[in-house]
Every structure is written in structure tokens, then in C-alpha cells.
Coordinates of C-alpha atoms and ligand atoms in Angstrom, one line a residue:
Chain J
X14 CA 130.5 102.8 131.0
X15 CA 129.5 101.8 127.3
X16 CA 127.7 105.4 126.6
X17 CA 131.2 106.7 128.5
X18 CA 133.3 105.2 125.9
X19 CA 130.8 106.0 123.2
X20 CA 131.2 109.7 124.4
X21 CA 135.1 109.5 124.4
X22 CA 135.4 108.0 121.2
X23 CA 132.9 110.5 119.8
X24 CA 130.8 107.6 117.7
X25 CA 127.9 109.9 117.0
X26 CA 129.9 112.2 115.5
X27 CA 131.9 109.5 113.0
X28 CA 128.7 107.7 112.7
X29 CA 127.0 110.8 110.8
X30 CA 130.2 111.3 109.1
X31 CA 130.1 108.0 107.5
X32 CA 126.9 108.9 106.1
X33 CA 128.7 111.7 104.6
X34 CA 131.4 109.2 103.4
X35 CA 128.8 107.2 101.8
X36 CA 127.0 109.7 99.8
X37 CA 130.4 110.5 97.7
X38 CA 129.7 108.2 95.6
X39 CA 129.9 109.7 92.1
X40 CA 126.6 107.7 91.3
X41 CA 124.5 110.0 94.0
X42 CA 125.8 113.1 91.6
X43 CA 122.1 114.9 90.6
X44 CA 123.5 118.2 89.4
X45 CA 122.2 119.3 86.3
X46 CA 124.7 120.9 84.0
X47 CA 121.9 123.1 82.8
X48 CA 122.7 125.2 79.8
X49 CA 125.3 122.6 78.5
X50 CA 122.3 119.6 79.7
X51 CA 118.6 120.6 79.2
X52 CA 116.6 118.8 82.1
X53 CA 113.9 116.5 80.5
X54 CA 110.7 118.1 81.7
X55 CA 107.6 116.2 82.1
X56 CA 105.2 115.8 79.0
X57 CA 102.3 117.6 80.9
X58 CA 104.5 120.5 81.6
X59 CA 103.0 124.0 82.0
X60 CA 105.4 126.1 80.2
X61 CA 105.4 129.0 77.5
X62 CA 101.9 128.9 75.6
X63 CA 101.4 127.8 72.0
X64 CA 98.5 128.7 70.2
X65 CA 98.2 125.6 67.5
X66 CA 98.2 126.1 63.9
X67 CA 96.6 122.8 61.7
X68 CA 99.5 121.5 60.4
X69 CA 97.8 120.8 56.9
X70 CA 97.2 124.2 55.7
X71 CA 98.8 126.4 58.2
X72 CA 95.9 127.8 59.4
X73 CA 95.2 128.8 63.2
X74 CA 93.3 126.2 65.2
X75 CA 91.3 128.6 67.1
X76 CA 88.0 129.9 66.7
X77 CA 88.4 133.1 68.5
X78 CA 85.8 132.1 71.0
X79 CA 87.0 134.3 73.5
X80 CA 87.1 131.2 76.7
X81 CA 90.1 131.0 77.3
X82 CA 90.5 135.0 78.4
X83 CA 87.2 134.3 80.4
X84 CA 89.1 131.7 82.4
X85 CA 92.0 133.3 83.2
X86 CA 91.8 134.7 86.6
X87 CA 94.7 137.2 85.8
X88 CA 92.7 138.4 82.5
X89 CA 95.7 138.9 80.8
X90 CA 94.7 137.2 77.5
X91 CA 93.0 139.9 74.8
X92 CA 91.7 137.9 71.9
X93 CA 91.0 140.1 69.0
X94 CA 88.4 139.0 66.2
X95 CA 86.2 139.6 62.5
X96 CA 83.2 138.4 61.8
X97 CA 83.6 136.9 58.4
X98 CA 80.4 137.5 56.3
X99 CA 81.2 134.7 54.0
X100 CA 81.4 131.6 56.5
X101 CA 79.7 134.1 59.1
X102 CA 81.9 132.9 61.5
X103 CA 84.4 134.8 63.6
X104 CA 88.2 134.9 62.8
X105 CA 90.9 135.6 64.7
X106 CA 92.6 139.0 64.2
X107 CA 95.1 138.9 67.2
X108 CA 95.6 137.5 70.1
X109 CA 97.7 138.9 72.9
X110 CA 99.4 136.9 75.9
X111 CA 101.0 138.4 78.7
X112 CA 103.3 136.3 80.1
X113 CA 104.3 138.4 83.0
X114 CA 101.6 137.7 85.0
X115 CA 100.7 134.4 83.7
X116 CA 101.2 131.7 86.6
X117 CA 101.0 128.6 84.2
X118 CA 97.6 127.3 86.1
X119 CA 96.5 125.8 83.1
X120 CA 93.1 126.9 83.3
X121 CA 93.4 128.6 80.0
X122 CA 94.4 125.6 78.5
X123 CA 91.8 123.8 80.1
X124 CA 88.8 125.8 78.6
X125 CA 89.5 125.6 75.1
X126 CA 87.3 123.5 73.2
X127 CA 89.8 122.9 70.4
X128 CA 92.8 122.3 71.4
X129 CA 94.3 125.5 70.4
X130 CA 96.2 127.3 73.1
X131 CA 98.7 124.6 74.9
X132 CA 100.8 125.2 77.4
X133 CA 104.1 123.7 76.2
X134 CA 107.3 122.0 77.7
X135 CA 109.7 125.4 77.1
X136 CA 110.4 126.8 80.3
X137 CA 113.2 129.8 79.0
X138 CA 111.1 132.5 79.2
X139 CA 113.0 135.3 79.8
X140 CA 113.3 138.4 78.1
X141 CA 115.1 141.7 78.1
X142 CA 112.5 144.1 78.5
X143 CA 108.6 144.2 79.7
X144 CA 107.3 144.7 76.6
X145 CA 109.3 141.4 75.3
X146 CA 107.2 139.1 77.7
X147 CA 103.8 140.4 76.4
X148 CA 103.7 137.7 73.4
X149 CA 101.9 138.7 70.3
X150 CA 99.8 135.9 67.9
X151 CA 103.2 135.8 65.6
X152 CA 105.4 134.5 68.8
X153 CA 102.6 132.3 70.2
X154 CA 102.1 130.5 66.6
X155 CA 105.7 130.0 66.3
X156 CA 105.7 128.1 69.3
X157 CA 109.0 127.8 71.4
X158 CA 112.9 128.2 70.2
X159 CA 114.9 126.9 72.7
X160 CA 118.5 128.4 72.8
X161 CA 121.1 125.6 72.0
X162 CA 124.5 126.2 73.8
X163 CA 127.8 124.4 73.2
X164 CA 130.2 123.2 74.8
Chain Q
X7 CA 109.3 142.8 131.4
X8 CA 111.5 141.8 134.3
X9 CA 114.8 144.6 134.9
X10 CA 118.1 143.8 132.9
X11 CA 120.6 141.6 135.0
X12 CA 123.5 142.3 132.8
X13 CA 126.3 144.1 134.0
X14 CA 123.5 147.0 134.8
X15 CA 123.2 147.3 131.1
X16 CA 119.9 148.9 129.8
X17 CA 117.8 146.4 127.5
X18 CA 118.8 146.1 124.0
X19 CA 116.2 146.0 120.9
X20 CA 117.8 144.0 117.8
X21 CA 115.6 143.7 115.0
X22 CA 115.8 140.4 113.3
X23 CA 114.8 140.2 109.5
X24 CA 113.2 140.6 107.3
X25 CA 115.9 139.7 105.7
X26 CA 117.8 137.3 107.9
X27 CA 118.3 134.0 106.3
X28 CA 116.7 131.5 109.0
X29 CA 113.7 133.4 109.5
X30 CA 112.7 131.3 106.2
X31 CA 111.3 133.9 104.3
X32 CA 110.5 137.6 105.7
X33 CA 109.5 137.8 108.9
X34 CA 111.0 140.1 111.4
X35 CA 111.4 139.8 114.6
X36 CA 112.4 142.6 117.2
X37 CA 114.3 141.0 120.0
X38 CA 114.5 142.6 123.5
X39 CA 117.8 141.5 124.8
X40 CA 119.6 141.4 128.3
X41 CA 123.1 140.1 127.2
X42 CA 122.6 136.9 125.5
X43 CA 119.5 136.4 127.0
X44 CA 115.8 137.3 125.3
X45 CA 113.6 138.7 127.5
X46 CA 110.8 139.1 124.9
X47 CA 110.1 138.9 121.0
X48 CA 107.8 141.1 118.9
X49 CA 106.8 139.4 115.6
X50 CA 106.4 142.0 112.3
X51 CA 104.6 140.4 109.6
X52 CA 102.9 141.4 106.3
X53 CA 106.1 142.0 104.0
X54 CA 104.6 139.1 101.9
X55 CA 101.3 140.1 101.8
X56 CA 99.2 139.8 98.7
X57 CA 95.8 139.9 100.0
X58 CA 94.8 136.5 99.1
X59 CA 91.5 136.9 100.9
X60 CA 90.4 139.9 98.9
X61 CA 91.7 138.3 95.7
X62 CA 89.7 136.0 96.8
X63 CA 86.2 137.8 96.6
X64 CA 87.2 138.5 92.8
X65 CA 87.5 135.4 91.3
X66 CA 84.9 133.0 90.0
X67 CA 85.3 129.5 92.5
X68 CA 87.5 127.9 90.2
X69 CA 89.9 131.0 89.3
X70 CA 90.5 130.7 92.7
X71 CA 91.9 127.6 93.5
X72 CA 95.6 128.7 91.7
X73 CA 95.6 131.0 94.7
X74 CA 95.6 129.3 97.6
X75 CA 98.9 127.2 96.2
X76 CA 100.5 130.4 96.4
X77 CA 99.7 130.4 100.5
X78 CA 102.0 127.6 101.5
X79 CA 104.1 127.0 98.5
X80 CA 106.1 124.1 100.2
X81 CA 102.6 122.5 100.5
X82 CA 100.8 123.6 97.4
X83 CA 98.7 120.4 97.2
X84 CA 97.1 120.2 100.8
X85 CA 96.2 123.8 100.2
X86 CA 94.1 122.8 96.8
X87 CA 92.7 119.7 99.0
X88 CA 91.4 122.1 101.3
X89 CA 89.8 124.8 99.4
X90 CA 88.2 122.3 97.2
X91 CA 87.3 120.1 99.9
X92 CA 85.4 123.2 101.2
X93 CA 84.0 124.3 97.6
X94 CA 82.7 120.9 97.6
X95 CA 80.9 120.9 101.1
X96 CA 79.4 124.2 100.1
X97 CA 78.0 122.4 97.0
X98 CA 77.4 119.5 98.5
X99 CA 79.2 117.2 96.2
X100 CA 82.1 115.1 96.8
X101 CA 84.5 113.9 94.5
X102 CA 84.5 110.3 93.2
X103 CA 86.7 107.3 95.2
X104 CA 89.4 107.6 92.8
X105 CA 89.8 111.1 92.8
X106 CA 90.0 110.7 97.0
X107 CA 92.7 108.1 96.9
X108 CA 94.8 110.6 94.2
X109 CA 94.4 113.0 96.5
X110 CA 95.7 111.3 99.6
X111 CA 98.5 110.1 97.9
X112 CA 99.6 113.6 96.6
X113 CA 98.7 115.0 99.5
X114 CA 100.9 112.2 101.6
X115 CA 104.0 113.0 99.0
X116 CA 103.6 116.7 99.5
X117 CA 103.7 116.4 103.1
X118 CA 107.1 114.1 102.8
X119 CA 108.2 117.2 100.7
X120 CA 107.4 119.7 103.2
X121 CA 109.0 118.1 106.3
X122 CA 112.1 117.4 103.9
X123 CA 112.6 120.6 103.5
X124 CA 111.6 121.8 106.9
X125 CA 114.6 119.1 108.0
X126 CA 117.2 120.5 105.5
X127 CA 116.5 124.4 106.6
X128 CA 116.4 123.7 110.5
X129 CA 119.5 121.3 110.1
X130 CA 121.0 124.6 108.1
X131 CA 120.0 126.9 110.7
X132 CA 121.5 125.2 113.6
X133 CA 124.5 124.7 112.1
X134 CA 124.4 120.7 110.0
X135 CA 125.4 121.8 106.4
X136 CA 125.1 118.1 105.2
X137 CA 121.4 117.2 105.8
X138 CA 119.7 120.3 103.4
X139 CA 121.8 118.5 100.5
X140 CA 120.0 115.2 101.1
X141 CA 116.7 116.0 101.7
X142 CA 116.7 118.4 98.8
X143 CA 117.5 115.5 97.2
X144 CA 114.7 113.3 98.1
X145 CA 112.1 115.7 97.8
X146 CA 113.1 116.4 93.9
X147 CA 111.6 113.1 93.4
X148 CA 108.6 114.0 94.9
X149 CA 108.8 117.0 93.0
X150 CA 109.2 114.5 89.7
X151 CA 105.8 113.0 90.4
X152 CA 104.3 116.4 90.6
X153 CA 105.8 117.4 87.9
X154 CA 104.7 114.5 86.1
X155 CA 101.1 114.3 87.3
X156 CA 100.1 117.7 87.0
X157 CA 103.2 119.5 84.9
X158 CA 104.2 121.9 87.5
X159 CA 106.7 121.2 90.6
X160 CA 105.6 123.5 93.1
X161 CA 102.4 125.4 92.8
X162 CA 100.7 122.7 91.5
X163 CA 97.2 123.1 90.9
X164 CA 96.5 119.6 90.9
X165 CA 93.1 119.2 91.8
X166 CA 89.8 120.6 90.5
X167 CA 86.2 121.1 92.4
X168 CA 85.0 117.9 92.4
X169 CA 87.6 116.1 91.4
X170 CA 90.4 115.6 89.4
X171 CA 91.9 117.6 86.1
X172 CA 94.3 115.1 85.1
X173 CA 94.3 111.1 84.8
X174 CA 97.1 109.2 86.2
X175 CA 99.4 109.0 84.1
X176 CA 101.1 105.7 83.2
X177 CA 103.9 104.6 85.5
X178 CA 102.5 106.4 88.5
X179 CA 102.1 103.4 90.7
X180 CA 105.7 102.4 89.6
X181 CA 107.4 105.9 90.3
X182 CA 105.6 106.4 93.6
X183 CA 106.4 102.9 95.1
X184 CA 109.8 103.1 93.9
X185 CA 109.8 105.9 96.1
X186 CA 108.3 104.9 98.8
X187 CA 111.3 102.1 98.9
X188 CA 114.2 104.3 98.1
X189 CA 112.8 106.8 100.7
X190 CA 112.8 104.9 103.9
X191 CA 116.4 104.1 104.3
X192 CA 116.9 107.8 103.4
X193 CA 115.1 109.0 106.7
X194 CA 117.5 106.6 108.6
X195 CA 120.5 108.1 107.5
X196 CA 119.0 111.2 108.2
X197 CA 118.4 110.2 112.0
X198 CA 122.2 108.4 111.6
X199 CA 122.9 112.3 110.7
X200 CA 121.1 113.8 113.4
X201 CA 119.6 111.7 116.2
X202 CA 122.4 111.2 118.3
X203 CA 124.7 113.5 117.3
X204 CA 125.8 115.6 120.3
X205 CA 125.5 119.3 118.8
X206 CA 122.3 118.3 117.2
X207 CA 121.1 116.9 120.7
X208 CA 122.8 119.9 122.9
X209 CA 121.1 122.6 121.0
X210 CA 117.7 121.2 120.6
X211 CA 117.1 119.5 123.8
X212 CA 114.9 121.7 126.8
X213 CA 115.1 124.5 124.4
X214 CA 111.8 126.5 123.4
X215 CA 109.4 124.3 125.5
X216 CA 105.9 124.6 125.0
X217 CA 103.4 122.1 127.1
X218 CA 100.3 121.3 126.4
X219 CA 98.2 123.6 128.0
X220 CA 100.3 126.2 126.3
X221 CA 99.4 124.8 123.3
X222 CA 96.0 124.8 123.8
X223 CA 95.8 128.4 124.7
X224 CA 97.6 129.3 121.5
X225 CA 95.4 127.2 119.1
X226 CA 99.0 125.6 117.9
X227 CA 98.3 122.7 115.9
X228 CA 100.5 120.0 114.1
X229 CA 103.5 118.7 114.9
X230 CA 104.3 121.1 117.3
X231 CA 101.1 120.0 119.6
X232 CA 102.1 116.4 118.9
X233 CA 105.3 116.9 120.4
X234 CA 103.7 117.8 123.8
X235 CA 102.0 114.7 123.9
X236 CA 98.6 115.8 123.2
X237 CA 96.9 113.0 120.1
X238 CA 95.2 115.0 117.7
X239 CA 95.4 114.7 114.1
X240 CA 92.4 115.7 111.9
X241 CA 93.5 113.1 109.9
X242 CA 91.9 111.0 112.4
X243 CA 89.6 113.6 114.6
X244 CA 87.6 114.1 111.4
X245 CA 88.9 112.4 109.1
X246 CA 88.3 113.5 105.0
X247 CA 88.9 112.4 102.0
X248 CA 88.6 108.5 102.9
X249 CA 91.4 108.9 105.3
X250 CA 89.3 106.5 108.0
X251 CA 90.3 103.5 105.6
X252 CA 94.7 103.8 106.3
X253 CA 96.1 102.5 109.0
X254 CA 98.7 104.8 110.7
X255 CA 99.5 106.0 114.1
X256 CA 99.8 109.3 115.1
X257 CA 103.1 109.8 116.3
X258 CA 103.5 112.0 119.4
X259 CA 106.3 112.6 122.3
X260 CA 106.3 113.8 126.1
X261 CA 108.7 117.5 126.3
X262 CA 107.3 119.2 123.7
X263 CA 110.8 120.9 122.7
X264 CA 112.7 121.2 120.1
X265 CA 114.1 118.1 119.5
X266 CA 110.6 116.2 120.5
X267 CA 109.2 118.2 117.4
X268 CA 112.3 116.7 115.2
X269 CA 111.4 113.2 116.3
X270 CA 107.6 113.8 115.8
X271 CA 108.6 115.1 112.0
X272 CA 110.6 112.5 111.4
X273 CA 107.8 109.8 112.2
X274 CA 105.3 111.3 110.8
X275 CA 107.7 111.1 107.3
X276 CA 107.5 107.4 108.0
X277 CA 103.7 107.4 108.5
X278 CA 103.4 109.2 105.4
X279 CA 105.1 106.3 103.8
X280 CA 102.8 103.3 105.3
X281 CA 99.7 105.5 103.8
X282 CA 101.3 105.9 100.4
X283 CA 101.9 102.4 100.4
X284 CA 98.4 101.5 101.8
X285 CA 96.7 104.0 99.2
X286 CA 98.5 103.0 95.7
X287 CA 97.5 99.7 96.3
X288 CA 94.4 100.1 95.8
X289 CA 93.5 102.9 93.3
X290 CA 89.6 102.0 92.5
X291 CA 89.3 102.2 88.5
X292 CA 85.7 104.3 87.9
X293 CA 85.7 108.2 86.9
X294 CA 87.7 111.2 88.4
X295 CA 85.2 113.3 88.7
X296 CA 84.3 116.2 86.8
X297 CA 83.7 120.2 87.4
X298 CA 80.2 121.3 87.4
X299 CA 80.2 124.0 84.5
X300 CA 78.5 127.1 87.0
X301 CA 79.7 127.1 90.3
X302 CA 77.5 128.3 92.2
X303 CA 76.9 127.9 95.6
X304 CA 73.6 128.1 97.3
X305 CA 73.1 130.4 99.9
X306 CA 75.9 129.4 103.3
X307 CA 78.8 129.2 104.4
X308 CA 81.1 126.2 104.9
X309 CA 84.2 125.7 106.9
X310 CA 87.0 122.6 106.4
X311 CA 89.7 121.4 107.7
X312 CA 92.4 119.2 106.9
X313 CA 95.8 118.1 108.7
X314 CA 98.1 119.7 106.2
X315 CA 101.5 119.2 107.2
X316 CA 102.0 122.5 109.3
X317 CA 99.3 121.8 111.3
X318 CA 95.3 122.9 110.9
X319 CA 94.6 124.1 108.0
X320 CA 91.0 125.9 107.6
X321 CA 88.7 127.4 105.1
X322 CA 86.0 128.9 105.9
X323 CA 83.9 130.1 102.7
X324 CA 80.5 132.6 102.7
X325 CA 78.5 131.9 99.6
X326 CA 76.2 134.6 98.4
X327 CA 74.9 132.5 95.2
X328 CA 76.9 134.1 92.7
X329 CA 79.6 132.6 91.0
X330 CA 82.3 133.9 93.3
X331 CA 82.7 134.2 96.7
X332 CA 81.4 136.4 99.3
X333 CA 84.0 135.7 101.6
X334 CA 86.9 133.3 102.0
X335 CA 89.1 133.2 105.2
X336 CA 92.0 130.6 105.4
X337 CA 93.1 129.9 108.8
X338 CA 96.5 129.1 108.2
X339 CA 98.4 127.3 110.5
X340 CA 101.6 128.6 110.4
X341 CA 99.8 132.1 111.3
X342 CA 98.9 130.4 114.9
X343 CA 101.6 128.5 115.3
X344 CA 103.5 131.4 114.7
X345 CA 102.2 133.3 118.4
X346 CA 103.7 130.8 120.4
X347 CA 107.1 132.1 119.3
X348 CA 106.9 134.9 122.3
X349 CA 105.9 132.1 124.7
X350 CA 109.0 130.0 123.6
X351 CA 111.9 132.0 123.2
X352 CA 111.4 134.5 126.7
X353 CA 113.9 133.6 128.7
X354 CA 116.7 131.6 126.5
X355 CA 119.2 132.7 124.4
X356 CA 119.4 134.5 121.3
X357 CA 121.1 131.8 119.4
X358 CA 118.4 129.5 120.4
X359 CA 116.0 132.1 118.5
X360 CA 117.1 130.7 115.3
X361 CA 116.1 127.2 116.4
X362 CA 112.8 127.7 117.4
X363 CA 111.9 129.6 114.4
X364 CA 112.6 126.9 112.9
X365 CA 111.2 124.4 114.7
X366 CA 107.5 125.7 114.2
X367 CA 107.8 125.4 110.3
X368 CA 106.4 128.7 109.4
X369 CA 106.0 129.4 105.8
X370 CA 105.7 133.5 105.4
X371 CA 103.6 133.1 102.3
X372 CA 101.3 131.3 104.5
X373 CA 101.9 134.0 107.6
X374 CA 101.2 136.7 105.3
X375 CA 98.7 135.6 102.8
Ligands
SF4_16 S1 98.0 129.7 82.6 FE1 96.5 130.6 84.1 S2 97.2 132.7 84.4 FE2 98.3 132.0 82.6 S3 97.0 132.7 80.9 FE3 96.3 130.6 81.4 S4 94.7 130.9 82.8 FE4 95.8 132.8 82.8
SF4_17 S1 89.7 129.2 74.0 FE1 90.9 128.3 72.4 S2 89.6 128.6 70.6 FE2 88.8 129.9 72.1 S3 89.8 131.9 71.8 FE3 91.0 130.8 73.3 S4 92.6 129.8 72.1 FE4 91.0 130.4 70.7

């Protein structure tokens, strides 16, 4: 008789609907007004790469020691260097990251010994042609420019 | 294939996909139809295949591992947890107690964030707009503590061979009790949603039945052999990773249909919650462990399993001792659970089709490889 009357007065049906009721509640809102909004991402976020310059002097932090482009299993870093006679070491002539088939594993990141190529918290990285997502040494010092809209 | 009963029709074919929406991804599936009624199914895969396994053979061990996230992106951690667990046996390391209760955790949150989303699509499919909104929901704070651990939301790449890359960071206790309490009365307003709502019950009740022998014969693993009442969980068959120390049930049900495999989902969310619970409470402080510089394997081959939350997920791995693989195989277990589909639909109706596709919780990036 009771699951009778529960059938007439369709309670499963108003029950679920309540829920429904109850979730309007403007404090349940979790839409991101993106452009106008920029989500907060996470400080170990695994975005655009950065290749560190020492703040000091403006010189690169990387030693062109070529581990990083070892790591990657895509291969899609080319790092270009000198020998320098004077400090015999090797300096860094370019250095060539192709975003396009970078999947932001981090294992790049993860094999540098100094810190030099990061993986920052940008995440806009489109671009208008193919060519535009292949970053040169210039773009990855530089570091990201986020576009500011307004509204 | 029994003769057409339908107004003397002939059979029909209708292909299904790849581009239909509740296929949940790109599988397509060639109906043989008598009216509204399916008399069998043919299942074309490979339109998401990127030859993982091959990829595979050219990578180093650890270039690797961002890989196998791509498999079953909804589940990106239990895939690392298996192909390092199976790195690991193959070098015969394991990774340090903390590392192991991390890893359960993550692994626990990921599979909340899977069946969330497999609630939300199946609720779309059959027809319950309102559900995919809240789990969606939910699982972006899972996504949050992914994000947060590891700095990436879906394929994660969160753990190394032999351990851990990243520390927890501070807070992570906090954020994941916090929700592990906000989450609980979430499932019951899901099941307020769904459980007893007539259309939900009508449409998933009796519909795409497969027992427990059938099971068996199919290899079908996971939630959809719980649901037929047969207890087995490699969580607690063999258990890895420390699992042996939690205390959880295995939740299981009697029909083995459609709805049996909703309640079984739904419980196991639940589960999920009692090990998370169980595990951050006692995070060991010590090292995370550390990858060995050269990886490489001696001479053998290695296969693992771990309950990921589709069901058994395998890696089986041939070492040649060089520094990349000879061989790696993932059995995946939407791939098996995937053949039962014939078995289940033969015989009910088309629109049913829909349901039962998504009631084995296929992921085509998994199907494929
Ligand atoms: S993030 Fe991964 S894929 Fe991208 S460059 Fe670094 S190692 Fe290569
Ligand atoms: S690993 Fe670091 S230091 Fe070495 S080449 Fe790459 S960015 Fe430069």
C-alpha cells in the first residue's frame, strides 16, 4: 500500500528533483569566467617551458649539457652549442623547443642539473601557425606573456 | 543468427559510431537489427590507435612511463602504478613505505574520478542530464589534488620507478580529508538522483545480463564481474602496494545487470573513501624513493597486475638487458571487458545498446592503445 502511494505520488521522481532544487544555490556556482577570470593553477604546473636566465647579469643558466634533449622521449628539444676556448667550456648557441609534440611530462625538467629549463604555470599556448609553436631560445628566455583581457 | 520476426522484414545492419556520442570515444559498432530488436553486434576498433606497444620498444624505461597515462586517460595514475609496479618487479626493487601509501591514496582519488565520470556519462546516455553536472563537479577536486601534487590534471605522470618524483606538498592531508568529507554526502544525493528513480530503475533493471560463468569465459574483470556476485578484487587476491594493511570490503551484487553494476560503482566510490581515510592517516615520514640512474633490467620478463578501476589491469614486460624494452604488452581491461558486449546486447533492444556500452566503462584510448 505505502510503495502504492509512493508510486502514485511519484516521490522518487520529486525526491531527485529536490536535489536539483538544492544545488541552485548561487554558492555551488564553479564556472570559470575564463578569459575575463584566469583560473589559479597550481604552483607545480607543467605548462609552457622557460629556460632561466640568472637574474644578476642576464646571462642564461644553462650549460648546454645536452640532458635534457636526451630525456625527452619525443626528442623534440635540439640544443645547439660552442666550445669556448677561453673558459673551455661549452656555451649555448640555440636552443630549440617544439612545443607541438611536447606532452608536458616533465622529464625534461627533471634532468637538468641546474635548474635551467622549468616548466612554468602559462598554459595559453596557442598559436597561429606550426611554425609559431616550435619556440626559439629568444621566446623560451622571455618566459610567458599571458594575454590580459578586459572587461 | 536466428531468421527476422519482423513483419517478414530482411535484417537490418546500422553502423553505430565512430562518432556517436555515447560510444564514449570512437568505437563503432555494427548492429544487426530485426525491428527494434538486436540480434547481434560486431565491434570495430583501432580508430584510436597509437601503437603504444611499439612506442613502447623505443623508449628508455622511464621515457616510457608518460605513455601508458595516455592508455586510460580517465585513470592516468593506476596506469603509472602499474607499469612501474612492473618496472620495479623486473628490477627487483620496490619503492619505499611512503612512496606506497602516496600511491594508494592517488590511486584511491583517481579511481573516485573515474567512476565519477563513468556515473555522469552513463546518467547522460540514458537520459539523467542533472547527474554529469555534479559528478563533474566532484571530480574537479580530485583533479585539484592532481594538479597540485604533480602539476598536471589528467595525464599525470605522477610516479617514477621506484618511487616518487614529487614530495607532498603542504596541505595535502588537509585538501584530501576535506574531500573525503565533502565527498560522501555527494554520493548520496547521487543515489537520491538515481537509485530509486523509476526511469533510472526501468531502463537498467534485467537489461544486458551477464552471469558469472559468462564472465569467466570472457576474462571480464572489475566491476562488471562484481556485479554477478563473483568476489575478486586484486586489491585483495594479490594485493600490492601495501594494500593488505586497509580495511575495506569488496562490494558485490547477485543479477549482474545493469543496474547491479551502478550499485557495485557506487560502493566501491564509498570504499575508495574508507581507504583514503585509512591511508592519510598514516603517511610514514622516511624517503620517497629514488630512480636508479641506468635502468636496466636483467635478463626476464615480469607481469603485474593491479585492480585499476575498469577492472584488471596487466603489464607484462620482456627485458633484454638494455635500457629499453624488448617487449611490453598491457592487457587492458576495458579491451576484455569490451567482448562481452556481443553476449549482452543479443537479444534486447537497440536503445538498450547505449546502456550497456556504458555500463562496461570502456575507455577507447585504453581499447585501442
Ligand atoms: S615535457 Fe616531456 S615531452 Fe615535453 S620536452 Fe620535456 S621531456 Fe619532452
Ligand atoms: S639539461 Fe638544462 S643545462 Fe642541460 S642543456 Fe638542457 S636546459 Fe641546458
Amino acid at each position: 500500500m505505502n510503495k502504492f502511494l509512493r508510486s502514485i505520488f511519484l516521490v522518487d521522481l520529486f525526491q531527485g528533483l529536490w536535489v536539483t532544487f538544492r544545488n541552485q544555490n548561487p554558492k555551488y556556482i564553479y564556472t570559470e569566467q575564463y578569459p575575463g577570470e584566469r583560473p589559479k593553477v597550481a604552483e607545480r604546473y607543467r605548462g609552457a617551458p622557460r629556460l632561466n636566465i640568472n637574474p644578476d647579469n642576464g646571462e642564461t643558466l644553462c650549460i648546454a649539457c645536452n640532458l635534457c634533449a636526451l630525456a625527452c622521449p619525443e626528442t623534440l628539444i635540439v640544443v645547439g652549442s660552442e666550445r669556448n676556448e677561453q673558459t673551455r667550456r661549452k656555451d649555448l648557441t640555440t636552443f630549440t623547443y617544439d612545443l607541438s609534440r611536447c606532452m608536458f611530462c616533465g622529464l625534461c625538467e627533471d634532468a637538468c642539473p641546474v635548474d635551467a629549463l622549468e616548466l612554468t604555470q602559462d598554459f595559453e599556448l596557442a598559436a597561429y601557425t606550426r611554425d609559431g609553436a616550435i619556440w626559439d631560445r629568444q621566446m623560451l628566455e622571455e618566459g610567458p606573456r599571458p594575454t590580459r583581457y578586459k572587461f | 543468427m536466428p531468421e527476422t520476426t519482423f513483419l517478414d522484414s530482411t535484417e537490418l545492419v546500422l553502423n553505430m559510431g565512430p562518432q556517436h556520442p555515447s560510444t564514449h570515444g570512437v568505437l563503432r559498432v555494427i548492429l544487426k537489427l530485426d525491428g527494434e530488436k538486436v540480434m547481434g553486434t560486431e565491434c570495430v576498433i583501432g580508430y584510436l590507435h597509437r601503437g603504444v606497444e611499439k612506442i613502447g620498444e623505443n623508449r628508455t624505461y622511464l621515457q616510457f612511463a608518460p605513455y601508458v597515462d595516455r592508455m586510460d586517460y580517465v585513470a592516468a595514475v593506476s596506469n603509472g602504478l602499474g607499469y612501474c609496479l612492473a618496472v620495479e618487479k623486473l628490477l627487483n626493487i620496490e619503492a619505499p613505505p611512503r612512496a606506497q601509501v602516496t600511491r594508494v591514496i592517488l590511486t584511491e582519488l583517481n579511481r573516485v574520478a573515474s567512476h565519477l565520470l563513468w556515473l555522469g556519462t552513463h546518467a547522460l546516455d540514458i537520459g539523467a542530464i542533472t547527474p554529469v553536472f555534479y559528478t563533474f563537479r566532484e571530480r574537479e577536486e580530485v583533479l585539484k589534488i592532481f594538479e597540485n601534487y604533480c602539476g598536471a590534471r589528467l595525464t599525470t605522470h605522477a610516479f617514477r620507478i621506484g618511487g616518487l618524483q614529487y614530495e607532498l606538498y603542504d596541505g595535502f592531508e588537509e585538501q584530501v580529508k576535506a574531500f573525503c568529507d565533502m565527498f560522501l554526502p555527494k554520493v548520496d544525493e547521487y543515489e537520491e538522483l538515481l537509485t530509486n528513480n523509476r526511469i533510472w530503475v526501468n531502463r537498467l533493471k534485467g537489461v544486458g545480463i551477464l552471469n558469472a560463468d559468462e564472465c569467466k569465459e570472457f576474462g571480464v574483470t572489475g566491476p562488471v564481474l562484481r556485479a554477478a556476485g563473483v568476489s575478486w578484487d586484486l586489491r585483495k587476491a594479490q594485493p600490492y602496494s601495501g594494500y593488505e594493511q586497509y580495511d575495506f570490503e569488496i562490494p558485490t551484487a547477485q543479477n549482474g545487470d545493469t543496474y547491479d553494476r551502478y550499485g557495485v560503482r557506487m560502493r566501491e566510490m564509498r570504499q575508495s573513501v574508507r581507504i583514503i581515510r585509512q591511508a592519510v592517516d598514516k603517511i610514514p615520514a622516511g624517503p620517497i624513493g629514488k630512480t636508479p640512474k641506468v635502468i636496466k633490467p636483467p635478463v626476464g620478463e615480469a607481469y603485474v597486475s593491479i585492480e585499476a578501476p575498469k577492472g584488471e589491469l596487466g603489464y607484462f614486460i620482456v627485458s633484454d638487458n638494455s635500457t629499453q624494452p624488448y617487449r611490453v604488452r598491457v592487457r587492458p581491461p576495458s579491451f576484455i571487458n569490451l567482448q562481452a558486449l556481443d553476449r549482452m546486447v543479443r537479444g534486447g533492444l537497440v536503445a538498450d545498446v547505449v546502456a550497456i556500452i556504458g555500463t562496461i566503462d570502456i575507455v577507447l584510448g585504453e581499447v585501442d592503445r
